Amino acid sequence: MWQNISVTEFILLGLAQDPMKKKMVFVIFFIFYVGTMIGNLLIIVTIKFSRTLRSPMYYFLFYLSLADSCFSTTTAPRLIVDSLSAQRTISYNECMTQVFALHLFGCMEIFVLILMAVDRYVAICKPLHYSTIMRRQVCTTLIILAWIGSFIHSIAQIILALRMPFCGPNLIDHYCCDLQPLLELACMDKYMINLLMVSNSGAICSSSFVILMISYIVILHSLRNHSVEGRRKALSTCTSHMVTVFYTIGTPFLNPLIDTLRNAEVKNAMRKLCHIKITTESKR
């Protein structure tokens, strides 16, 4: 049974209280969010409609951009609006929905990064078997498993959130709803639920980090037997993925630049799509 609650809404304190700082927050995060959406949607459309970007790397990249866009949309629009609003309330149901979405898409990002690392490992370390191992059916299955894993993680987190009783202050010292700031407001013994929270999220983050590091160490070790050009190309790809692992709030904005816009195939595909669009419009 869920705990009864006496708090029906929360007040988000945001990142700043000073009017000038709030305007700076609005400008900075508005630019980041618009850049995030334009960059990632451009990647999604390009990969979706380009016939030259059918390899597993771009298949996974499609879902990374999708997860990035959804993750940013979970928090950024409200943060931007709240930075100029005097009323920064969020209902209990909206807060719980935000917690679920944050963990769903954040976890999906991590899992897709792992799949991209696996893809690069197979491509570099087992090139002769790459097309067999990373065939489309396998990639689709891996993405489905990533969504299932993310959903299970989010369900576990939202169950913890729903079991928190709130009977006192409703001021969240944060710009969004998440488990840790909510736990500070809960009227309960916080030791056990805090332990469960850390175990859930911590296990995913730490194990994912270890898997990524091991995979890239193996890849870098195997590059000794490759040509200079092969090493350069592999290092370029691996470096872009490893930088993405250490993501912050600006990562969804940076991912299109790091992972795709520096890639010649993607840039050529974008040019072709733009050329087709312009040609179609001119014929009309």
PDB file of N, CA and C in Angstrom, residues 13 36 59 80 82 105 137 146 162 177 232-233 272 282:
ATOM      1  N   LEU A  13      12.543  25.501  -5.982  1.00  0.00           N
ATOM      2  CA  LEU A  13      13.311  26.722  -5.721  1.00  0.00           C
ATOM      3  C   LEU A  13      14.188  27.116  -6.900  1.00  0.00           C
ATOM      4  N   THR A  36      20.131  21.613 -28.207  1.00  0.00           N
ATOM      5  CA  THR A  36      19.948  20.173 -27.995  1.00  0.00           C
ATOM      6  C   THR A  36      18.909  19.604 -28.943  1.00  0.00           C
ATOM      7  N   TYR A  59      22.521   3.148 -36.076  1.00  0.00           N
ATOM      8  CA  TYR A  59      21.268   2.646 -35.503  1.00  0.00           C
ATOM      9  C   TYR A  59      21.221   2.958 -34.012  1.00  0.00           C
ATOM     10  N   ILE A  80      13.275  26.456 -17.774  1.00  0.00           N
ATOM     11  CA  ILE A  80      13.295  27.710 -18.539  1.00  0.00           C
ATOM     12  C   ILE A  80      12.106  28.588 -18.182  1.00  0.00           C
ATOM     13  N   ASP A  82      10.160  28.370 -15.452  1.00  0.00           N
ATOM     14  CA  ASP A  82      10.187  28.731 -14.031  1.00  0.00           C
ATOM     15  C   ASP A  82      11.184  29.843 -13.730  1.00  0.00           C
ATOM     16  N   PHE A 105      14.806   7.841 -19.308  1.00  0.00           N
ATOM     17  CA  PHE A 105      15.626   8.294 -20.425  1.00  0.00           C
ATOM     18  C   PHE A 105      17.102   8.429 -20.046  1.00  0.00           C
ATOM     19  N   GLN A 137      18.818  -7.799 -36.587  1.00  0.00           N
ATOM     20  CA  GLN A 137      17.963  -8.455 -35.590  1.00  0.00           C
ATOM     21  C   GLN A 137      18.593  -8.390 -34.198  1.00  0.00           C
ATOM     22  N   ALA A 146      17.413  -2.783 -23.786  1.00  0.00           N
ATOM     23  CA  ALA A 146      17.799  -1.523 -23.141  1.00  0.00           C
ATOM     24  C   ALA A 146      16.568  -0.766 -22.642  1.00  0.00           C
ATOM     25  N   LEU A 162       6.957   6.876  -4.519  1.00  0.00           N
ATOM     26  CA  LEU A 162       5.552   6.817  -4.144  1.00  0.00           C
ATOM     27  C   LEU A 162       5.342   6.378  -2.695  1.00  0.00           C
ATOM     28  N   CYS A 177      12.128  17.593 -10.001  1.00  0.00           N
ATOM     29  CA  CYS A 177      11.823  16.552  -9.020  1.00  0.00           C
ATOM     30  C   CYS A 177      12.752  15.364  -9.231  1.00  0.00           C
ATOM     31  N   ARG A 232      43.924   5.823 -36.086  1.00  0.00           N
ATOM     32  CA  ARG A 232      43.396   7.186 -36.005  1.00  0.00           C
ATOM     33  C   ARG A 232      41.872   7.199 -36.027  1.00  0.00           C
ATOM     34  N   LYS A 233      41.290   6.432 -36.944  1.00  0.00           N
ATOM     35  CA  LYS A 233      39.830   6.383 -37.057  1.00  0.00           C
ATOM     36  C   LYS A 233      39.193   5.774 -35.819  1.00  0.00           C
ATOM     37  N   LYS A 272      22.909  15.811 -48.577  1.00  0.00           N
ATOM     38  CA  LYS A 272      22.031  15.210 -49.570  1.00  0.00           C
ATOM     39  C   LYS A 272      20.573  15.473 -49.235  1.00  0.00           C
ATOM     40  N   SER A 282      11.895  23.894 -54.939  1.00  0.00           N
ATOM     41  CA  SER A 282      12.038  24.693 -56.165  1.00  0.00           C
ATOM     42  C   SER A 282      11.111  24.212 -57.277  1.00  0.00           C
TER      43      SER A 282
END
